[in-house]
Amino acid sequence: MDHQRTIATISTALEHTGGIQAMFLSGSHATGLADTYSDIDFVMVAEAGATDAVSALWRDAVAQTGEIVLWWDRTTVPVLINAITADWTRTDVIILKPDQMGHQTQAGLKPLFDHKELHRTLAKAPSPAQPNAKKLRYQIEEFIRILGLLHLAVGRAEYINGVLGVFHLRAALVELMIEETSAPNRGGILHLNRLITDEQKAVLTGMPAPVPDRDSMIAAHLAYAAAFLPRARMRAQALGMEWPERFEEVTWARLGKTLSIECPYDRD
């Protein structure tokens, strides 16, 4: 079943159900950024909130769109239900009480039905995200900490698990690049292409692979350090954030003593 039919089927199934006040699309289907590969995000407003009875109503509605092969019912977030049907259509719903709608905005929701006209009571758009120096400080310190663990992984010859450090460093670099672009509507994890620039993509695609041997693991850590740390310094300077200079200094000193490697960028 295509997305529009899925949306219409679920909406029709619940529109005249007692206790269900409104149904909205959220995520990419609300902002006009959806494609064939998008999941379908809903926000449902129920008088009773995310009860077992409301969950059962939602399951019955989703089942009308196809065989349910995965059902996560309020397992990670107490108001969130995730489902996948046999054709791999993914539907997520957040079930809220009317008084829990305060964090929603008109720009982030597309009404399917709205019996109480809740949509017009919402703020038109979210406040612009502000740079977060505290978050950046943590990201930088965590990057340096993981970089410093390289000497443990090499010392123990833990190359299979050691490459996990490369994935953590890569994730930190990607997050920093997204923050550099301040891209709105970030979406899910598989929306990176529209969030970063061609220059940033070239940096990421040029990174070495996380191969589980000593030389490759060291080379990958150094490559990510050379890509991340100068960018992070510029970002920190722009936000007026103090750089963890001493932490980075002793980390490079430790890596130099144990692995005979040097900082791959000009720290001045």
PDB file of C-alpha atoms in Angstrom:
ATOM      1  CA  MET A   1       0.000   0.000   0.000  1.00  0.00           C
ATOM      2  CA  ASP A   2       1.442   3.408  -0.945  1.00  0.00           C
ATOM      3  CA  HIS A   3       1.925   6.089   1.675  1.00  0.00           C
ATOM      4  CA  GLN A   4      -1.081   8.200   0.772  1.00  0.00           C
ATOM      5  CA  ARG A   5      -3.409   5.205   0.922  1.00  0.00           C
ATOM      6  CA  THR A   6      -1.875   4.156   4.225  1.00  0.00           C
ATOM      7  CA  ILE A   7      -2.416   7.625   5.669  1.00  0.00           C
ATOM      8  CA  ALA A   8      -5.995   7.801   4.392  1.00  0.00           C
ATOM      9  CA  THR A   9      -6.833   4.301   5.677  1.00  0.00           C
ATOM     10  CA  ILE A  10      -5.549   4.979   9.190  1.00  0.00           C
ATOM     11  CA  SER A  11      -7.152   8.420   9.357  1.00  0.00           C
ATOM     12  CA  THR A  12     -10.532   7.136   8.179  1.00  0.00           C
ATOM     13  CA  ALA A  13     -10.429   4.253  10.643  1.00  0.00           C
ATOM     14  CA  LEU A  14     -10.006   6.591  13.625  1.00  0.00           C
ATOM     15  CA  GLU A  15     -11.666   9.846  12.606  1.00  0.00           C
ATOM     16  CA  HIS A  16     -15.035   9.068  14.205  1.00  0.00           C
ATOM     17  CA  THR A  17     -13.773   6.996  17.110  1.00  0.00           C
ATOM     18  CA  GLY A  18     -14.876   8.188  20.518  1.00  0.00           C
ATOM     19  CA  GLY A  19     -12.107   9.734  22.590  1.00  0.00           C
ATOM     20  CA  ILE A  20      -9.853  10.492  19.599  1.00  0.00           C
ATOM     21  CA  GLN A  21      -9.828  14.263  19.183  1.00  0.00           C
ATOM     22  CA  ALA A  22      -7.293  14.781  16.414  1.00  0.00           C
ATOM     23  CA  MET A  23      -4.796  13.144  14.103  1.00  0.00           C
ATOM     24  CA  PHE A  24      -1.840  14.880  12.510  1.00  0.00           C
ATOM     25  CA  LEU A  25       1.043  13.966  10.261  1.00  0.00           C
ATOM     26  CA  SER A  26       4.445  14.978  11.585  1.00  0.00           C
ATOM     27  CA  GLY A  27       8.020  14.516  10.379  1.00  0.00           C
ATOM     28  CA  SER A  28       8.794  14.563   6.665  1.00  0.00           C
ATOM     29  CA  HIS A  29       5.183  14.030   5.578  1.00  0.00           C
ATOM     30  CA  ALA A  30       4.193  17.192   7.440  1.00  0.00           C
ATOM     31  CA  THR A  31       7.042  19.326   6.119  1.00  0.00           C
ATOM     32  CA  GLY A  32       6.838  18.202   2.488  1.00  0.00           C
ATOM     33  CA  LEU A  33      10.212  16.438   2.579  1.00  0.00           C
ATOM     34  CA  ALA A  34       8.934  12.864   2.377  1.00  0.00           C
ATOM     35  CA  ASP A  35      10.085  10.481  -0.302  1.00  0.00           C
ATOM     36  CA  THR A  36       9.409   6.848  -1.179  1.00  0.00           C
ATOM     37  CA  TYR A  37      11.717   5.712   1.606  1.00  0.00           C
ATOM     38  CA  SER A  38      10.282   7.840   4.401  1.00  0.00           C
ATOM     39  CA  ASP A  39       8.459   6.449   7.391  1.00  0.00           C
ATOM     40  CA  ILE A  40       5.047   7.876   8.266  1.00  0.00           C
ATOM     41  CA  ASP A  41       4.944   9.805  11.524  1.00  0.00           C
ATOM     42  CA  PHE A  42       1.635  10.544  13.224  1.00  0.00           C
ATOM     43  CA  VAL A  43       0.598  12.492  16.289  1.00  0.00           C
ATOM     44  CA  MET A  44      -2.697  11.317  17.741  1.00  0.00           C
ATOM     45  CA  VAL A  45      -4.550  13.284  20.408  1.00  0.00           C
ATOM     46  CA  ALA A  46      -6.655  11.096  22.677  1.00  0.00           C
ATOM     47  CA  GLU A  47      -8.593  12.253  25.705  1.00  0.00           C
ATOM     48  CA  ALA A  48      -7.155   9.402  27.780  1.00  0.00           C
ATOM     49  CA  GLY A  49      -3.641   9.592  26.333  1.00  0.00           C
ATOM     50  CA  ALA A  50      -1.520   6.527  25.534  1.00  0.00           C
ATOM     51  CA  THR A  51      -3.629   3.895  27.270  1.00  0.00           C
ATOM     52  CA  ASP A  52      -3.837   0.209  26.382  1.00  0.00           C
ATOM     53  CA  ALA A  53      -7.308   0.817  24.915  1.00  0.00           C
ATOM     54  CA  VAL A  54      -6.038   3.587  22.626  1.00  0.00           C
ATOM     55  CA  SER A  55      -3.074   1.428  21.648  1.00  0.00           C
ATOM     56  CA  ALA A  56      -5.494  -1.330  20.625  1.00  0.00           C
ATOM     57  CA  LEU A  57      -7.439   1.135  18.465  1.00  0.00           C
ATOM     58  CA  TRP A  58      -4.210   2.199  16.777  1.00  0.00           C
ATOM     59  CA  ARG A  59      -3.177  -1.397  16.127  1.00  0.00           C
ATOM     60  CA  ASP A  60      -6.564  -2.159  14.535  1.00  0.00           C
ATOM     61  CA  ALA A  61      -6.165   0.882  12.253  1.00  0.00           C
ATOM     62  CA  VAL A  62      -2.609  -0.011  11.200  1.00  0.00           C
ATOM     63  CA  ALA A  63      -3.663  -3.629  10.580  1.00  0.00           C
ATOM     64  CA  GLN A  64      -6.045  -2.368   7.902  1.00  0.00           C
ATOM     65  CA  THR A  65      -3.014  -1.260   5.877  1.00  0.00           C
ATOM     66  CA  GLY A  66      -1.256  -4.638   5.891  1.00  0.00           C
ATOM     67  CA  GLU A  67       0.091  -7.482   7.992  1.00  0.00           C
ATOM     68  CA  ILE A  68       1.944  -6.137  11.036  1.00  0.00           C
ATOM     69  CA  VAL A  69       5.327  -7.863  11.327  1.00  0.00           C
ATOM     70  CA  LEU A  70       6.911  -5.595  13.959  1.00  0.00           C
ATOM     71  CA  TRP A  71       5.070  -3.936  16.831  1.00  0.00           C
ATOM     72  CA  TRP A  72       6.904  -1.920  19.494  1.00  0.00           C
ATOM     73  CA  ASP A  73       4.264  -0.656  21.870  1.00  0.00           C
ATOM     74  CA  ARG A  74       5.547   2.147  24.137  1.00  0.00           C
ATOM     75  CA  THR A  75       8.839   0.303  24.687  1.00  0.00           C
ATOM     76  CA  THR A  76      11.323   3.204  24.445  1.00  0.00           C
ATOM     77  CA  VAL A  77       9.066   6.226  24.959  1.00  0.00           C
ATOM     78  CA  PRO A  78       5.839   5.834  26.961  1.00  0.00           C
ATOM     79  CA  VAL A  79       3.715   7.536  24.285  1.00  0.00           C
ATOM     80  CA  LEU A  80       5.380   6.107  21.149  1.00  0.00           C
ATOM     81  CA  ILE A  81       4.321   3.069  19.096  1.00  0.00           C
ATOM     82  CA  ASN A  82       6.408   1.828  16.153  1.00  0.00           C
ATOM     83  CA  ALA A  83       5.088  -0.593  13.546  1.00  0.00           C
ATOM     84  CA  ILE A  84       6.269  -2.189  10.309  1.00  0.00           C
ATOM     85  CA  THR A  85       3.926  -3.976   7.923  1.00  0.00           C
ATOM     86  CA  ALA A  86       4.771  -6.801   5.522  1.00  0.00           C
ATOM     87  CA  ASP A  87       5.560  -4.408   2.651  1.00  0.00           C
ATOM     88  CA  TRP A  88       7.983  -2.624   5.003  1.00  0.00           C
ATOM     89  CA  THR A  89       5.864   0.468   5.478  1.00  0.00           C
ATOM     90  CA  ARG A  90       6.999   2.045   8.748  1.00  0.00           C
ATOM     91  CA  THR A  91       4.507   3.939  10.877  1.00  0.00           C
ATOM     92  CA  ASP A  92       5.236   5.735  14.135  1.00  0.00           C
ATOM     93  CA  VAL A  93       2.646   7.391  16.335  1.00  0.00           C
ATOM     94  CA  ILE A  94       2.991   9.628  19.363  1.00  0.00           C
ATOM     95  CA  ILE A  95      -0.182   9.530  21.448  1.00  0.00           C
ATOM     96  CA  LEU A  96      -0.787  12.648  23.532  1.00  0.00           C
ATOM     97  CA  LYS A  97      -3.476  14.082  25.748  1.00  0.00           C
ATOM     98  CA  PRO A  98      -4.748  17.515  24.681  1.00  0.00           C
ATOM     99  CA  ASP A  99      -2.773  19.240  27.444  1.00  0.00           C
ATOM    100  CA  GLN A 100       0.462  17.580  26.236  1.00  0.00           C
ATOM    101  CA  MET A 101       0.482  19.399  22.897  1.00  0.00           C
ATOM    102  CA  GLY A 102       2.482  22.385  24.114  1.00  0.00           C
ATOM    103  CA  HIS A 103       5.732  21.378  22.420  1.00  0.00           C
ATOM    104  CA  GLN A 104       4.089  20.864  19.035  1.00  0.00           C
ATOM    105  CA  THR A 105       3.876  23.632  16.413  1.00  0.00           C
ATOM    106  CA  GLN A 106       1.676  24.357  13.440  1.00  0.00           C
ATOM    107  CA  ALA A 107       4.668  24.155  11.117  1.00  0.00           C
ATOM    108  CA  GLY A 108       5.507  20.659  12.348  1.00  0.00           C
ATOM    109  CA  LEU A 109       2.034  19.143  11.985  1.00  0.00           C
ATOM    110  CA  LYS A 110      -0.348  18.577   9.079  1.00  0.00           C
ATOM    111  CA  PRO A 111      -3.935  18.002  10.258  1.00  0.00           C
ATOM    112  CA  LEU A 112      -5.765  14.898   9.053  1.00  0.00           C
ATOM    113  CA  PHE A 113      -8.712  15.573  11.327  1.00  0.00           C
ATOM    114  CA  ASP A 114      -8.962  17.993  14.219  1.00  0.00           C
ATOM    115  CA  HIS A 115     -12.350  17.961  15.930  1.00  0.00           C
ATOM    116  CA  LYS A 116     -11.349  20.428  18.675  1.00  0.00           C
ATOM    117  CA  GLU A 117      -9.342  22.755  16.403  1.00  0.00           C
ATOM    118  CA  LEU A 118      -6.207  22.146  18.423  1.00  0.00           C
ATOM    119  CA  HIS A 119      -3.907  23.033  15.550  1.00  0.00           C
ATOM    120  CA  ARG A 120      -4.800  26.720  15.619  1.00  0.00           C
ATOM    121  CA  THR A 121      -3.925  26.949  19.328  1.00  0.00           C
ATOM    122  CA  LEU A 122      -0.314  25.901  18.725  1.00  0.00           C
ATOM    123  CA  ALA A 123       2.684  28.140  18.174  1.00  0.00           C
ATOM    124  CA  LYS A 124       3.238  28.729  14.476  1.00  0.00           C
ATOM    125  CA  ALA A 125       6.849  27.513  14.442  1.00  0.00           C
ATOM    126  CA  PRO A 126       9.521  26.407  16.888  1.00  0.00           C
ATOM    127  CA  SER A 127      11.990  28.934  18.215  1.00  0.00           C
ATOM    128  CA  PRO A 128      15.265  28.886  16.250  1.00  0.00           C
ATOM    129  CA  ALA A 129      17.749  26.482  17.770  1.00  0.00           C
ATOM    130  CA  GLN A 130      20.507  28.273  19.639  1.00  0.00           C
ATOM    131  CA  PRO A 131      24.154  27.133  19.616  1.00  0.00           C
ATOM    132  CA  ASN A 132      24.861  25.017  22.678  1.00  0.00           C
ATOM    133  CA  ALA A 133      28.355  25.562  24.065  1.00  0.00           C
ATOM    134  CA  LYS A 134      27.815  23.051  26.866  1.00  0.00           C
ATOM    135  CA  LYS A 135      26.891  20.340  24.370  1.00  0.00           C
ATOM    136  CA  LEU A 136      29.863  21.203  22.160  1.00  0.00           C
ATOM    137  CA  ARG A 137      32.211  21.037  25.144  1.00  0.00           C
ATOM    138  CA  TYR A 138      30.979  17.529  25.915  1.00  0.00           C
ATOM    139  CA  GLN A 139      31.352  16.450  22.263  1.00  0.00           C
ATOM    140  CA  ILE A 140      34.939  17.705  22.130  1.00  0.00           C
ATOM    141  CA  GLU A 141      35.934  16.144  25.436  1.00  0.00           C
ATOM    142  CA  GLU A 142      34.314  12.845  24.444  1.00  0.00           C
ATOM    143  CA  PHE A 143      36.173  12.880  21.132  1.00  0.00           C
ATOM    144  CA  ILE A 144      39.496  13.437  22.900  1.00  0.00           C
ATOM    145  CA  ARG A 145      38.663  10.743  25.473  1.00  0.00           C
ATOM    146  CA  ILE A 146      37.926   8.143  22.789  1.00  0.00           C
ATOM    147  CA  LEU A 147      41.036   9.200  20.882  1.00  0.00           C
ATOM    148  CA  GLY A 148      43.062   8.660  24.045  1.00  0.00           C
ATOM    149  CA  LEU A 149      41.726   5.134  24.435  1.00  0.00           C
ATOM    150  CA  LEU A 150      43.619   4.211  21.273  1.00  0.00           C
ATOM    151  CA  HIS A 151      46.706   3.347  23.302  1.00  0.00           C
ATOM    152  CA  LEU A 152      44.678   0.852  25.351  1.00  0.00           C
ATOM    153  CA  ALA A 153      43.241  -0.846  22.261  1.00  0.00           C
ATOM    154  CA  VAL A 154      46.665  -1.099  20.632  1.00  0.00           C
ATOM    155  CA  GLY A 155      48.372  -2.156  23.844  1.00  0.00           C
ATOM    156  CA  ARG A 156      45.917  -5.018  24.292  1.00  0.00           C
ATOM    157  CA  ALA A 157      45.844  -5.811  20.553  1.00  0.00           C
ATOM    158  CA  GLU A 158      42.051  -5.390  20.713  1.00  0.00           C
ATOM    159  CA  TYR A 159      41.750  -4.509  17.065  1.00  0.00           C
ATOM    160  CA  ILE A 160      38.285  -6.004  16.497  1.00  0.00           C
ATOM    161  CA  ASN A 161      36.693  -4.001  19.296  1.00  0.00           C
ATOM    162  CA  GLY A 162      39.138  -1.168  18.801  1.00  0.00           C
ATOM    163  CA  VAL A 163      37.604  -0.148  15.497  1.00  0.00           C
ATOM    164  CA  LEU A 164      34.460   0.773  17.421  1.00  0.00           C
ATOM    165  CA  GLY A 165      36.383   3.865  18.441  1.00  0.00           C
ATOM    166  CA  VAL A 166      36.575   4.858  14.794  1.00  0.00           C
ATOM    167  CA  PHE A 167      32.794   4.699  14.495  1.00  0.00           C
ATOM    168  CA  HIS A 168      32.417   6.925  17.557  1.00  0.00           C
ATOM    169  CA  LEU A 169      34.860   9.449  16.118  1.00  0.00           C
ATOM    170  CA  ARG A 170      33.013   9.380  12.796  1.00  0.00           C
ATOM    171  CA  ALA A 171      29.672   9.992  14.507  1.00  0.00           C
ATOM    172  CA  ALA A 172      31.165  12.981  16.325  1.00  0.00           C
ATOM    173  CA  LEU A 173      32.487  14.422  13.061  1.00  0.00           C
ATOM    174  CA  VAL A 174      29.127  14.006  11.338  1.00  0.00           C
ATOM    175  CA  GLU A 175      27.310  15.676  14.238  1.00  0.00           C
ATOM    176  CA  LEU A 176      29.733  18.587  14.168  1.00  0.00           C
ATOM    177  CA  MET A 177      29.258  19.028  10.417  1.00  0.00           C
ATOM    178  CA  ILE A 178      25.480  19.109  10.775  1.00  0.00           C
ATOM    179  CA  GLU A 179      25.810  21.768  13.470  1.00  0.00           C
ATOM    180  CA  GLU A 180      28.065  23.772  11.171  1.00  0.00           C
ATOM    181  CA  THR A 181      25.334  23.944   8.532  1.00  0.00           C
ATOM    182  CA  SER A 182      22.490  24.618  11.010  1.00  0.00           C
ATOM    183  CA  ALA A 183      20.217  22.648   8.689  1.00  0.00           C
ATOM    184  CA  PRO A 184      16.515  22.695   9.653  1.00  0.00           C
ATOM    185  CA  ASN A 185      14.273  19.609   9.570  1.00  0.00           C
ATOM    186  CA  ARG A 186      17.059  17.201  10.384  1.00  0.00           C
ATOM    187  CA  GLY A 187      14.848  14.122  10.144  1.00  0.00           C
ATOM    188  CA  GLY A 188      16.109  10.618  10.802  1.00  0.00           C
ATOM    189  CA  ILE A 189      19.553   9.069  10.556  1.00  0.00           C
ATOM    190  CA  LEU A 190      19.260   8.369   6.797  1.00  0.00           C
ATOM    191  CA  HIS A 191      18.781  12.016   5.808  1.00  0.00           C
ATOM    192  CA  LEU A 192      22.410  13.115   5.917  1.00  0.00           C
ATOM    193  CA  ASN A 193      22.697  13.999   2.221  1.00  0.00           C
ATOM    194  CA  ARG A 194      20.499  17.071   2.525  1.00  0.00           C
ATOM    195  CA  LEU A 195      22.047  18.241   5.800  1.00  0.00           C
ATOM    196  CA  ILE A 196      25.706  18.694   4.846  1.00  0.00           C
ATOM    197  CA  THR A 197      27.632  20.419   2.095  1.00  0.00           C
ATOM    198  CA  ASP A 198      29.524  18.879  -0.797  1.00  0.00           C
ATOM    199  CA  GLU A 199      32.793  19.871   0.898  1.00  0.00           C
ATOM    200  CA  GLN A 200      31.761  18.063   4.060  1.00  0.00           C
ATOM    201  CA  LYS A 201      30.708  14.990   2.075  1.00  0.00           C
ATOM    202  CA  ALA A 202      34.109  14.916   0.395  1.00  0.00           C
ATOM    203  CA  VAL A 203      35.816  14.927   3.793  1.00  0.00           C
ATOM    204  CA  LEU A 204      33.678  12.050   5.058  1.00  0.00           C
ATOM    205  CA  THR A 205      34.016   9.901   1.946  1.00  0.00           C
ATOM    206  CA  GLY A 206      37.791  10.421   2.060  1.00  0.00           C
ATOM    207  CA  MET A 207      38.139   8.986   5.555  1.00  0.00           C
ATOM    208  CA  PRO A 208      39.975   5.634   5.849  1.00  0.00           C
ATOM    209  CA  ALA A 209      37.979   2.480   6.506  1.00  0.00           C
ATOM    210  CA  PRO A 210      37.920   1.000  10.041  1.00  0.00           C
ATOM    211  CA  VAL A 211      40.086  -2.043   9.352  1.00  0.00           C
ATOM    212  CA  PRO A 212      40.823  -4.176  12.472  1.00  0.00           C
ATOM    213  CA  ASP A 213      44.607  -4.175  12.422  1.00  0.00           C
ATOM    214  CA  ARG A 214      47.139  -2.040  14.271  1.00  0.00           C
ATOM    215  CA  ASP A 215      48.344   0.296  11.537  1.00  0.00           C
ATOM    216  CA  SER A 216      44.906   0.827   9.985  1.00  0.00           C
ATOM    217  CA  MET A 217      43.306   1.563  13.329  1.00  0.00           C
ATOM    218  CA  ILE A 218      45.957   4.127  14.216  1.00  0.00           C
ATOM    219  CA  ALA A 219      45.716   5.751  10.787  1.00  0.00           C
ATOM    220  CA  ALA A 220      41.930   6.038  11.044  1.00  0.00           C
ATOM    221  CA  HIS A 221      42.059   7.633  14.500  1.00  0.00           C
ATOM    222  CA  LEU A 222      44.606  10.167  13.294  1.00  0.00           C
ATOM    223  CA  ALA A 223      42.608  10.971  10.171  1.00  0.00           C
ATOM    224  CA  TYR A 224      39.473  11.669  12.194  1.00  0.00           C
ATOM    225  CA  ALA A 225      41.447  13.740  14.676  1.00  0.00           C
ATOM    226  CA  ALA A 226      42.840  15.815  11.820  1.00  0.00           C
ATOM    227  CA  ALA A 227      39.343  16.347  10.418  1.00  0.00           C
ATOM    228  CA  PHE A 228      37.431  16.926  13.658  1.00  0.00           C
ATOM    229  CA  LEU A 229      39.659  18.855  16.021  1.00  0.00           C
ATOM    230  CA  PRO A 230      40.469  21.907  13.819  1.00  0.00           C
ATOM    231  CA  ARG A 231      36.796  22.265  12.901  1.00  0.00           C
ATOM    232  CA  ALA A 232      35.780  21.889  16.523  1.00  0.00           C
ATOM    233  CA  ARG A 233      38.312  24.546  17.571  1.00  0.00           C
ATOM    234  CA  MET A 234      36.808  26.998  15.092  1.00  0.00           C
ATOM    235  CA  ARG A 235      33.321  26.188  16.320  1.00  0.00           C
ATOM    236  CA  ALA A 236      34.355  26.593  19.945  1.00  0.00           C
ATOM    237  CA  GLN A 237      35.997  29.936  19.190  1.00  0.00           C
ATOM    238  CA  ALA A 238      32.853  31.158  17.433  1.00  0.00           C
ATOM    239  CA  LEU A 239      30.783  30.283  20.510  1.00  0.00           C
ATOM    240  CA  GLY A 240      33.276  31.786  22.931  1.00  0.00           C
ATOM    241  CA  MET A 241      33.902  28.378  24.499  1.00  0.00           C
ATOM    242  CA  GLU A 242      37.116  27.610  26.338  1.00  0.00           C
ATOM    243  CA  TRP A 243      39.009  24.768  24.681  1.00  0.00           C
ATOM    244  CA  PRO A 244      40.033  21.790  26.887  1.00  0.00           C
ATOM    245  CA  GLU A 245      43.652  22.523  26.084  1.00  0.00           C
ATOM    246  CA  ARG A 246      45.256  20.624  28.921  1.00  0.00           C
ATOM    247  CA  PHE A 247      43.170  17.501  28.291  1.00  0.00           C
ATOM    248  CA  GLU A 248      44.146  17.469  24.628  1.00  0.00           C
ATOM    249  CA  GLU A 249      47.792  18.178  25.479  1.00  0.00           C
ATOM    250  CA  VAL A 250      48.156  15.230  27.861  1.00  0.00           C
ATOM    251  CA  THR A 251      46.253  12.966  25.479  1.00  0.00           C
ATOM    252  CA  TRP A 252      48.693  13.633  22.641  1.00  0.00           C
ATOM    253  CA  ALA A 253      51.577  13.247  25.083  1.00  0.00           C
ATOM    254  CA  ARG A 254      50.268   9.833  26.125  1.00  0.00           C
ATOM    255  CA  LEU A 255      49.780   8.717  22.533  1.00  0.00           C
ATOM    256  CA  GLY A 256      53.238   9.963  21.673  1.00  0.00           C
ATOM    257  CA  LYS A 257      54.847   8.061  24.534  1.00  0.00           C
ATOM    258  CA  THR A 258      52.972   4.807  23.970  1.00  0.00           C
ATOM    259  CA  LEU A 259      52.541   4.746  20.171  1.00  0.00           C
ATOM    260  CA  SER A 260      55.098   7.289  18.912  1.00  0.00           C
ATOM    261  CA  ILE A 261      52.446   9.317  17.108  1.00  0.00           C
ATOM    262  CA  GLU A 262      52.073  13.081  16.995  1.00  0.00           C
ATOM    263  CA  CYS A 263      49.177  15.474  16.747  1.00  0.00           C
ATOM    264  CA  PRO A 264      48.221  15.582  13.029  1.00  0.00           C
ATOM    265  CA  TYR A 265      47.202  19.240  12.936  1.00  0.00           C
ATOM    266  CA  ASP A 266      48.570  22.616  13.982  1.00  0.00           C
ATOM    267  CA  ARG A 267      47.103  23.343  17.397  1.00  0.00           C
ATOM    268  CA  ASP A 268      48.212  27.000  17.221  1.00  0.00           C
TER     269      ASP A 268
END
